[in-house]
Amino acid sequence: MTGKTPVRSFTTRPLTRERAFLAYPLVRNALPETTLEVWTAFAEAFVGDGHSDPRRSILTVENESGVIIGLVAFHCLPDIVHGWVLMVSHLLAFELLDRRGVAEMIVQALEAEAGRLGCRAIHTCLPVVEGEQRPAWLVALLQSHGHHVESMSLCKRLAPT
């Protein structure tokens, strides 16, 4: 998928194992406590050897220079209400001139993936940001694409074993 802003041109594509390290600056900017080792292990679980489960991937948005400026992780799960759902996490978009445009491309690409994979719904987990339960601009974008609040996700951190 290719999209254009008045000034820039962006492309979405799946992250590969060979390019995973190129996404680390974006991840580090959004999640400063994430080490390269943690990111590498996370990406490996999603992209693996390139022959991994097609129901699990990381999509990227790249600018015209090939710099990764957006990414999102997803996997498919069965849901008692919806059947198969696309579970989305870590939707990150960083573009000084058009962050919304990058996120818009991600949302459109996720809808295409969900359709391709036979999913009946998309469930998106958004981070807590500066005391807000979610970034308001991203919620508004998702709602403009037909998303609505249907559930709430809670987290309990456990001690390492």
JSON list of C-alpha atoms in Angstrom, two decimals:
[
{"chain": "A", "resi": 1, "resn": "MET", "atom": "CA", "xyz": [0.00, 0.00, 0.00]},
{"chain": "A", "resi": 2, "resn": "THR", "atom": "CA", "xyz": [1.33, 3.46, -0.88]},
{"chain": "A", "resi": 3, "resn": "GLY", "atom": "CA", "xyz": [0.04, 6.78, 0.38]},
{"chain": "A", "resi": 4, "resn": "LYS", "atom": "CA", "xyz": [1.00, 10.37, -0.25]},
{"chain": "A", "resi": 5, "resn": "THR", "atom": "CA", "xyz": [0.87, 13.52, 1.76]},
{"chain": "A", "resi": 6, "resn": "PRO", "atom": "CA", "xyz": [1.34, 16.90, 0.08]},
{"chain": "A", "resi": 7, "resn": "VAL", "atom": "CA", "xyz": [5.06, 16.67, 0.90]},
{"chain": "A", "resi": 8, "resn": "ARG", "atom": "CA", "xyz": [5.91, 13.02, 1.56]},
{"chain": "A", "resi": 9, "resn": "SER", "atom": "CA", "xyz": [5.31, 9.53, 0.24]},
{"chain": "A", "resi": 10, "resn": "PHE", "atom": "CA", "xyz": [4.93, 6.48, 2.54]},
{"chain": "A", "resi": 11, "resn": "THR", "atom": "CA", "xyz": [4.77, 2.72, 1.96]},
{"chain": "A", "resi": 12, "resn": "THR", "atom": "CA", "xyz": [3.53, -0.10, 4.23]},
{"chain": "A", "resi": 13, "resn": "ARG", "atom": "CA", "xyz": [5.20, -3.49, 4.27]},
{"chain": "A", "resi": 14, "resn": "PRO", "atom": "CA", "xyz": [5.77, -6.38, 6.66]},
{"chain": "A", "resi": 15, "resn": "LEU", "atom": "CA", "xyz": [8.84, -6.22, 8.85]},
{"chain": "A", "resi": 16, "resn": "THR", "atom": "CA", "xyz": [11.45, -8.86, 8.08]},
{"chain": "A", "resi": 17, "resn": "ARG", "atom": "CA", "xyz": [14.01, -10.36, 10.41]},
{"chain": "A", "resi": 18, "resn": "GLU", "atom": "CA", "xyz": [16.78, -8.65, 8.43]},
{"chain": "A", "resi": 19, "resn": "ARG", "atom": "CA", "xyz": [15.18, -5.21, 8.84]},
{"chain": "A", "resi": 20, "resn": "ALA", "atom": "CA", "xyz": [14.03, -5.53, 12.46]},
{"chain": "A", "resi": 21, "resn": "PHE", "atom": "CA", "xyz": [17.01, -3.56, 13.76]},
{"chain": "A", "resi": 22, "resn": "LEU", "atom": "CA", "xyz": [15.97, -0.61, 11.54]},
{"chain": "A", "resi": 23, "resn": "ALA", "atom": "CA", "xyz": [12.73, -0.27, 13.53]},
{"chain": "A", "resi": 24, "resn": "TYR", "atom": "CA", "xyz": [14.54, 0.00, 16.86]},
{"chain": "A", "resi": 25, "resn": "PRO", "atom": "CA", "xyz": [14.96, 3.82, 16.82]},
{"chain": "A", "resi": 26, "resn": "LEU", "atom": "CA", "xyz": [11.18, 4.22, 16.46]},
{"chain": "A", "resi": 27, "resn": "VAL", "atom": "CA", "xyz": [10.53, 1.70, 19.23]},
{"chain": "A", "resi": 28, "resn": "ARG", "atom": "CA", "xyz": [13.12, 3.33, 21.49]},
{"chain": "A", "resi": 29, "resn": "ASN", "atom": "CA", "xyz": [11.60, 6.78, 20.89]},
{"chain": "A", "resi": 30, "resn": "ALA", "atom": "CA", "xyz": [8.10, 5.57, 21.80]},
{"chain": "A", "resi": 31, "resn": "LEU", "atom": "CA", "xyz": [9.13, 3.14, 24.55]},
{"chain": "A", "resi": 32, "resn": "PRO", "atom": "CA", "xyz": [12.44, 4.46, 26.00]},
{"chain": "A", "resi": 33, "resn": "GLU", "atom": "CA", "xyz": [12.85, 1.62, 28.50]},
{"chain": "A", "resi": 34, "resn": "THR", "atom": "CA", "xyz": [12.92, -0.99, 25.71]},
{"chain": "A", "resi": 35, "resn": "THR", "atom": "CA", "xyz": [16.41, -2.35, 25.12]},
{"chain": "A", "resi": 36, "resn": "LEU", "atom": "CA", "xyz": [17.66, -3.59, 21.77]},
{"chain": "A", "resi": 37, "resn": "GLU", "atom": "CA", "xyz": [17.68, -7.14, 23.16]},
{"chain": "A", "resi": 38, "resn": "VAL", "atom": "CA", "xyz": [14.05, -6.92, 24.27]},
{"chain": "A", "resi": 39, "resn": "TRP", "atom": "CA", "xyz": [12.99, -5.44, 20.91]},
{"chain": "A", "resi": 40, "resn": "THR", "atom": "CA", "xyz": [14.93, -8.10, 18.98]},
{"chain": "A", "resi": 41, "resn": "ALA", "atom": "CA", "xyz": [13.29, -10.94, 20.96]},
{"chain": "A", "resi": 42, "resn": "PHE", "atom": "CA", "xyz": [9.84, -9.37, 20.48]},
{"chain": "A", "resi": 43, "resn": "ALA", "atom": "CA", "xyz": [10.34, -8.90, 16.74]},
{"chain": "A", "resi": 44, "resn": "GLU", "atom": "CA", "xyz": [11.72, -12.44, 16.41]},
{"chain": "A", "resi": 45, "resn": "ALA", "atom": "CA", "xyz": [8.53, -13.83, 17.97]},
{"chain": "A", "resi": 46, "resn": "PHE", "atom": "CA", "xyz": [6.50, -12.10, 15.26]},
{"chain": "A", "resi": 47, "resn": "VAL", "atom": "CA", "xyz": [8.67, -12.35, 12.14]},
{"chain": "A", "resi": 48, "resn": "GLY", "atom": "CA", "xyz": [10.92, -15.31, 12.97]},
{"chain": "A", "resi": 49, "resn": "ASP", "atom": "CA", "xyz": [12.56, -16.99, 10.02]},
{"chain": "A", "resi": 50, "resn": "GLY", "atom": "CA", "xyz": [10.24, -15.51, 7.43]},
{"chain": "A", "resi": 51, "resn": "HIS", "atom": "CA", "xyz": [8.17, -18.70, 7.30]},
{"chain": "A", "resi": 52, "resn": "SER", "atom": "CA", "xyz": [6.36, -18.01, 10.54]},
{"chain": "A", "resi": 53, "resn": "ASP", "atom": "CA", "xyz": [2.63, -18.15, 11.08]},
{"chain": "A", "resi": 54, "resn": "PRO", "atom": "CA", "xyz": [1.03, -15.67, 8.64]},
{"chain": "A", "resi": 55, "resn": "ARG", "atom": "CA", "xyz": [-1.51, -14.82, 11.36]},
{"chain": "A", "resi": 56, "resn": "ARG", "atom": "CA", "xyz": [1.21, -13.01, 13.30]},
{"chain": "A", "resi": 57, "resn": "SER", "atom": "CA", "xyz": [3.30, -10.14, 11.95]},
{"chain": "A", "resi": 58, "resn": "ILE", "atom": "CA", "xyz": [4.61, -6.62, 12.34]},
{"chain": "A", "resi": 59, "resn": "LEU", "atom": "CA", "xyz": [3.66, -4.09, 9.68]},
{"chain": "A", "resi": 60, "resn": "THR", "atom": "CA", "xyz": [5.80, -1.02, 9.06]},
{"chain": "A", "resi": 61, "resn": "VAL", "atom": "CA", "xyz": [5.35, 2.32, 7.37]},
{"chain": "A", "resi": 62, "resn": "GLU", "atom": "CA", "xyz": [8.46, 3.61, 5.64]},
{"chain": "A", "resi": 63, "resn": "ASN", "atom": "CA", "xyz": [9.17, 7.01, 4.17]},
{"chain": "A", "resi": 64, "resn": "GLU", "atom": "CA", "xyz": [10.61, 7.53, 0.70]},
{"chain": "A", "resi": 65, "resn": "SER", "atom": "CA", "xyz": [14.13, 6.97, 2.09]},
{"chain": "A", "resi": 66, "resn": "GLY", "atom": "CA", "xyz": [13.22, 3.58, 3.59]},
{"chain": "A", "resi": 67, "resn": "VAL", "atom": "CA", "xyz": [13.24, 4.88, 7.18]},
{"chain": "A", "resi": 68, "resn": "ILE", "atom": "CA", "xyz": [10.67, 3.13, 9.37]},
{"chain": "A", "resi": 69, "resn": "ILE", "atom": "CA", "xyz": [8.34, 5.81, 10.75]},
{"chain": "A", "resi": 70, "resn": "GLY", "atom": "CA", "xyz": [5.45, 3.65, 11.91]},
{"chain": "A", "resi": 71, "resn": "LEU", "atom": "CA", "xyz": [4.80, 0.10, 13.02]},
{"chain": "A", "resi": 72, "resn": "VAL", "atom": "CA", "xyz": [2.19, -2.14, 14.52]},
{"chain": "A", "resi": 73, "resn": "ALA", "atom": "CA", "xyz": [2.22, -5.72, 15.79]},
{"chain": "A", "resi": 74, "resn": "PHE", "atom": "CA", "xyz": [-0.74, -8.03, 15.31]},
{"chain": "A", "resi": 75, "resn": "HIS", "atom": "CA", "xyz": [-1.84, -11.63, 15.73]},
{"chain": "A", "resi": 76, "resn": "CYS", "atom": "CA", "xyz": [-5.09, -13.53, 15.19]},
{"chain": "A", "resi": 77, "resn": "LEU", "atom": "CA", "xyz": [-7.00, -15.14, 18.03]},
{"chain": "A", "resi": 78, "resn": "PRO", "atom": "CA", "xyz": [-10.39, -16.82, 18.34]},
{"chain": "A", "resi": 79, "resn": "ASP", "atom": "CA", "xyz": [-12.94, -14.73, 20.23]},
{"chain": "A", "resi": 80, "resn": "ILE", "atom": "CA", "xyz": [-16.16, -16.06, 21.75]},
{"chain": "A", "resi": 81, "resn": "VAL", "atom": "CA", "xyz": [-18.15, -13.03, 20.53]},
{"chain": "A", "resi": 82, "resn": "HIS", "atom": "CA", "xyz": [-16.61, -12.26, 17.13]},
{"chain": "A", "resi": 83, "resn": "GLY", "atom": "CA", "xyz": [-14.98, -15.46, 15.92]},
{"chain": "A", "resi": 84, "resn": "TRP", "atom": "CA", "xyz": [-11.45, -14.75, 14.64]},
{"chain": "A", "resi": 85, "resn": "VAL", "atom": "CA", "xyz": [-10.15, -11.31, 15.60]},
{"chain": "A", "resi": 86, "resn": "LEU", "atom": "CA", "xyz": [-7.04, -9.37, 14.73]},
{"chain": "A", "resi": 87, "resn": "MET", "atom": "CA", "xyz": [-5.40, -8.39, 18.03]},
{"chain": "A", "resi": 88, "resn": "VAL", "atom": "CA", "xyz": [-3.38, -5.21, 17.58]},
{"chain": "A", "resi": 89, "resn": "SER", "atom": "CA", "xyz": [-0.73, -3.80, 19.89]},
{"chain": "A", "resi": 90, "resn": "HIS", "atom": "CA", "xyz": [2.10, -1.33, 19.82]},
{"chain": "A", "resi": 91, "resn": "LEU", "atom": "CA", "xyz": [0.68, 0.97, 17.16]},
{"chain": "A", "resi": 92, "resn": "LEU", "atom": "CA", "xyz": [3.52, 3.47, 16.86]},
{"chain": "A", "resi": 93, "resn": "ALA", "atom": "CA", "xyz": [3.62, 6.41, 14.46]},
{"chain": "A", "resi": 94, "resn": "PHE", "atom": "CA", "xyz": [6.35, 9.02, 14.32]},
{"chain": "A", "resi": 95, "resn": "GLU", "atom": "CA", "xyz": [6.48, 11.57, 11.53]},
{"chain": "A", "resi": 96, "resn": "LEU", "atom": "CA", "xyz": [7.05, 15.20, 12.34]},
{"chain": "A", "resi": 97, "resn": "LEU", "atom": "CA", "xyz": [4.91, 16.50, 9.49]},
{"chain": "A", "resi": 98, "resn": "ASP", "atom": "CA", "xyz": [2.17, 13.87, 9.29]},
{"chain": "A", "resi": 99, "resn": "ARG", "atom": "CA", "xyz": [1.88, 11.51, 12.28]},
{"chain": "A", "resi": 100, "resn": "ARG", "atom": "CA", "xyz": [-1.84, 11.15, 11.61]},
{"chain": "A", "resi": 101, "resn": "GLY", "atom": "CA", "xyz": [-1.18, 10.20, 7.98]},
{"chain": "A", "resi": 102, "resn": "VAL", "atom": "CA", "xyz": [1.21, 7.46, 9.09]},
{"chain": "A", "resi": 103, "resn": "ALA", "atom": "CA", "xyz": [-1.31, 6.12, 11.62]},
{"chain": "A", "resi": 104, "resn": "GLU", "atom": "CA", "xyz": [-4.04, 6.30, 8.96]},
{"chain": "A", "resi": 105, "resn": "MET", "atom": "CA", "xyz": [-1.97, 4.07, 6.66]},
{"chain": "A", "resi": 106, "resn": "ILE", "atom": "CA", "xyz": [-1.46, 1.60, 9.51]},
{"chain": "A", "resi": 107, "resn": "VAL", "atom": "CA", "xyz": [-5.20, 1.47, 10.25]},
{"chain": "A", "resi": 108, "resn": "GLN", "atom": "CA", "xyz": [-6.02, 0.89, 6.58]},
{"chain": "A", "resi": 109, "resn": "ALA", "atom": "CA", "xyz": [-3.35, -1.81, 6.28]},
{"chain": "A", "resi": 110, "resn": "LEU", "atom": "CA", "xyz": [-4.71, -3.55, 9.40]},
{"chain": "A", "resi": 111, "resn": "GLU", "atom": "CA", "xyz": [-8.21, -3.61, 7.93]},
{"chain": "A", "resi": 112, "resn": "ALA", "atom": "CA", "xyz": [-6.82, -5.18, 4.75]},
{"chain": "A", "resi": 113, "resn": "GLU", "atom": "CA", "xyz": [-4.89, -7.79, 6.79]},
{"chain": "A", "resi": 114, "resn": "ALA", "atom": "CA", "xyz": [-7.95, -8.60, 8.90]},
{"chain": "A", "resi": 115, "resn": "GLY", "atom": "CA", "xyz": [-9.98, -9.17, 5.75]},
{"chain": "A", "resi": 116, "resn": "ARG", "atom": "CA", "xyz": [-7.25, -11.29, 4.16]},
{"chain": "A", "resi": 117, "resn": "LEU", "atom": "CA", "xyz": [-7.02, -13.43, 7.30]},
{"chain": "A", "resi": 118, "resn": "GLY", "atom": "CA", "xyz": [-10.79, -13.89, 7.63]},
{"chain": "A", "resi": 119, "resn": "CYS", "atom": "CA", "xyz": [-11.09, -11.93, 10.87]},
{"chain": "A", "resi": 120, "resn": "ARG", "atom": "CA", "xyz": [-14.50, -10.60, 11.89]},
{"chain": "A", "resi": 121, "resn": "ALA", "atom": "CA", "xyz": [-13.22, -7.82, 14.17]},
{"chain": "A", "resi": 122, "resn": "ILE", "atom": "CA", "xyz": [-10.11, -5.86, 15.11]},
{"chain": "A", "resi": 123, "resn": "HIS", "atom": "CA", "xyz": [-9.26, -5.41, 18.80]},
{"chain": "A", "resi": 124, "resn": "THR", "atom": "CA", "xyz": [-6.69, -2.67, 19.44]},
{"chain": "A", "resi": 125, "resn": "CYS", "atom": "CA", "xyz": [-4.79, -2.21, 22.70]},
{"chain": "A", "resi": 126, "resn": "LEU", "atom": "CA", "xyz": [-3.62, 1.37, 23.23]},
{"chain": "A", "resi": 127, "resn": "PRO", "atom": "CA", "xyz": [-0.98, 2.44, 25.74]},
{"chain": "A", "resi": 128, "resn": "VAL", "atom": "CA", "xyz": [-1.40, 4.64, 28.77]},
{"chain": "A", "resi": 129, "resn": "VAL", "atom": "CA", "xyz": [0.23, 7.96, 27.84]},
{"chain": "A", "resi": 130, "resn": "GLU", "atom": "CA", "xyz": [1.06, 10.66, 30.37]},
{"chain": "A", "resi": 131, "resn": "GLY", "atom": "CA", "xyz": [-1.73, 9.67, 32.73]},
{"chain": "A", "resi": 132, "resn": "GLU", "atom": "CA", "xyz": [-4.30, 9.37, 29.93]},
{"chain": "A", "resi": 133, "resn": "GLN", "atom": "CA", "xyz": [-5.62, 5.91, 29.33]},
{"chain": "A", "resi": 134, "resn": "ARG", "atom": "CA", "xyz": [-5.01, 6.35, 25.63]},
{"chain": "A", "resi": 135, "resn": "PRO", "atom": "CA", "xyz": [-3.73, 8.97, 23.17]},
{"chain": "A", "resi": 136, "resn": "ALA", "atom": "CA", "xyz": [-6.84, 11.00, 22.28]},
{"chain": "A", "resi": 137, "resn": "TRP", "atom": "CA", "xyz": [-5.79, 11.71, 18.68]},
{"chain": "A", "resi": 138, "resn": "LEU", "atom": "CA", "xyz": [-5.35, 7.99, 17.99]},
{"chain": "A", "resi": 139, "resn": "VAL", "atom": "CA", "xyz": [-8.70, 7.09, 19.57]},
{"chain": "A", "resi": 140, "resn": "ALA", "atom": "CA", "xyz": [-10.37, 9.73, 17.35]},
{"chain": "A", "resi": 141, "resn": "LEU", "atom": "CA", "xyz": [-8.65, 8.29, 14.27]},
{"chain": "A", "resi": 142, "resn": "LEU", "atom": "CA", "xyz": [-9.73, 4.73, 15.11]},
{"chain": "A", "resi": 143, "resn": "GLN", "atom": "CA", "xyz": [-13.29, 5.89, 15.82]},
{"chain": "A", "resi": 144, "resn": "SER", "atom": "CA", "xyz": [-13.38, 7.62, 12.43]},
{"chain": "A", "resi": 145, "resn": "HIS", "atom": "CA", "xyz": [-12.73, 4.16, 10.96]},
{"chain": "A", "resi": 146, "resn": "GLY", "atom": "CA", "xyz": [-15.61, 2.54, 12.84]},
{"chain": "A", "resi": 147, "resn": "HIS", "atom": "CA", "xyz": [-13.81, 1.36, 15.98]},
{"chain": "A", "resi": 148, "resn": "HIS", "atom": "CA", "xyz": [-15.55, 1.74, 19.34]},
{"chain": "A", "resi": 149, "resn": "VAL", "atom": "CA", "xyz": [-14.83, 0.98, 22.98]},
{"chain": "A", "resi": 150, "resn": "GLU", "atom": "CA", "xyz": [-16.04, -2.55, 23.64]},
{"chain": "A", "resi": 151, "resn": "SER", "atom": "CA", "xyz": [-13.77, -3.79, 26.40]},
{"chain": "A", "resi": 152, "resn": "MET", "atom": "CA", "xyz": [-10.95, -2.73, 28.68]},
{"chain": "A", "resi": 153, "resn": "SER", "atom": "CA", "xyz": [-7.55, -4.34, 29.08]},
{"chain": "A", "resi": 154, "resn": "LEU", "atom": "CA", "xyz": [-5.83, -4.50, 32.47]},
{"chain": "A", "resi": 155, "resn": "CYS", "atom": "CA", "xyz": [-2.27, -5.57, 33.21]},
{"chain": "A", "resi": 156, "resn": "LYS", "atom": "CA", "xyz": [-0.66, -7.10, 36.27]},
{"chain": "A", "resi": 157, "resn": "ARG", "atom": "CA", "xyz": [3.11, -7.29, 36.11]},
{"chain": "A", "resi": 158, "resn": "LEU", "atom": "CA", "xyz": [4.59, -10.48, 37.51]},
{"chain": "A", "resi": 159, "resn": "ALA", "atom": "CA", "xyz": [8.02, -11.03, 38.97]},
{"chain": "A", "resi": 160, "resn": "PRO", "atom": "CA", "xyz": [10.43, -12.86, 36.65]},
{"chain": "A", "resi": 161, "resn": "THR", "atom": "CA", "xyz": [10.78, -16.57, 37.36]}
]
